[in-house]
Amino acid sequence: MLNKLNQLNNLEILSCSSKEFERYGKVICGYDFNELVQYAEKNTNIPPSGNIYVGSVNEMEGISPLFSSLKNNFYGGMDVQIGYCNGNNSFLNGLEYHKSSEINVAVTDLILLLAKTTEIENNVLNSSLVKAFFLPKGTAVELFQTTMHFAPCKVTENGFKCIVILPKETNTEISLNEKEILTNEDKYLFKKNKWLLVHGDKQDLIAKGAFHGISGENLEVKF
């Protein structure tokens, strides 16, 4: 699959087990995500078009002892949420980050487009700095706090499914009208624990208050 994708794309696609991925995150070992993956396979849907994100699913969070282990061990006692992002995306479109690590578990094969917060200059990140990484089905990765990411990209016509684990209430609504701008970073704050820069192609998000901060090509993953 990885060789095929690299033949079809001008953008180099790397493995999440490669040395290059260590700048952005790491493959998670020691936790059993199999039951969670099986639930997502059977009980979550890929929409006919676009993407769907559900931040917290009670049934997924009820899977024991995984939820307790993630809360007490991986996140050091913080309250966490387990949800999913499924869809048909093939484009970069935007990049977000959180003040915490994020866990992604690939329910299908998928690609993550990633960059570093340190690569933002003068409120802009150029898409030429973005790296692509392939996650095989069943792979769980930690994305570091300083790693920018967004919706995965599909590698088949069937779309993608991805489990998303974050501190509780991340990506929930905040009142942007009451937001005080003290630093440049405050301009990117879009939802709770979510700082977002988007490409000019995403006028729908810009109209909702997202910060236009990605220049260059809106990268597309072909399959």
PDB file of C-alpha atoms in Angstrom, residues 2 6 12-27 112-116 119 129-135 141-144 146-147:
ATOM      1  CA  LEU A   2       2.710   2.497   0.965  1.00  0.00           C
ATOM      2  CA  ASN A   6       4.172   6.949  -3.210  1.00  0.00           C
ATOM      3  CA  GLU A  12       6.395  11.726  -0.146  1.00  0.00           C
ATOM      4  CA  ILE A  13       4.402   9.462   2.166  1.00  0.00           C
ATOM      5  CA  LEU A  14       6.357   7.970   5.059  1.00  0.00           C
ATOM      6  CA  SER A  15       5.603   5.159   7.487  1.00  0.00           C
ATOM      7  CA  CYS A  16       4.569   6.000  11.058  1.00  0.00           C
ATOM      8  CA  SER A  17       7.297   3.565  12.121  1.00  0.00           C
ATOM      9  CA  SER A  18       9.960   5.644  10.340  1.00  0.00           C
ATOM     10  CA  LYS A  19      12.606   7.718  12.087  1.00  0.00           C
ATOM     11  CA  GLU A  20      11.019  10.875  10.642  1.00  0.00           C
ATOM     12  CA  PHE A  21       7.790  10.286  12.577  1.00  0.00           C
ATOM     13  CA  GLU A  22       9.630  10.663  15.895  1.00  0.00           C
ATOM     14  CA  ARG A  23       9.531  14.468  15.456  1.00  0.00           C
ATOM     15  CA  TYR A  24       5.751  14.353  15.515  1.00  0.00           C
ATOM     16  CA  GLY A  25       4.760  11.439  17.717  1.00  0.00           C
ATOM     17  CA  LYS A  26       5.251   7.773  18.457  1.00  0.00           C
ATOM     18  CA  VAL A  27       3.538   4.438  17.959  1.00  0.00           C
ATOM     19  CA  LEU A 112      -2.034  11.869   8.566  1.00  0.00           C
ATOM     20  CA  LEU A 113      -0.721  15.219   7.313  1.00  0.00           C
ATOM     21  CA  LEU A 114       1.435  16.771  10.044  1.00  0.00           C
ATOM     22  CA  ALA A 115       3.517  19.843  10.797  1.00  0.00           C
ATOM     23  CA  LYS A 116       5.141  21.448  13.869  1.00  0.00           C
ATOM     24  CA  GLU A 119       7.170  26.087  11.875  1.00  0.00           C
ATOM     25  CA  LEU A 129       6.528  22.026   5.467  1.00  0.00           C
ATOM     26  CA  VAL A 130       3.785  19.426   5.919  1.00  0.00           C
ATOM     27  CA  LYS A 131       4.786  15.746   6.078  1.00  0.00           C
ATOM     28  CA  ALA A 132       2.566  12.761   5.255  1.00  0.00           C
ATOM     29  CA  PHE A 133       2.537   9.541   7.296  1.00  0.00           C
ATOM     30  CA  PHE A 134       0.759   6.256   6.585  1.00  0.00           C
ATOM     31  CA  LEU A 135      -0.983   4.445   9.453  1.00  0.00           C
ATOM     32  CA  VAL A 141      -0.119   6.709  17.675  1.00  0.00           C
ATOM     33  CA  GLU A 142       0.472   9.568  20.059  1.00  0.00           C
ATOM     34  CA  LEU A 143       0.646  12.982  18.406  1.00  0.00           C
ATOM     35  CA  PHE A 144       2.693  15.348  20.549  1.00  0.00           C
ATOM     36  CA  THR A 146       3.531  20.552  19.301  1.00  0.00           C
ATOM     37  CA  THR A 147       2.262  18.480  16.351  1.00  0.00           C
TER      38      THR A 147
END
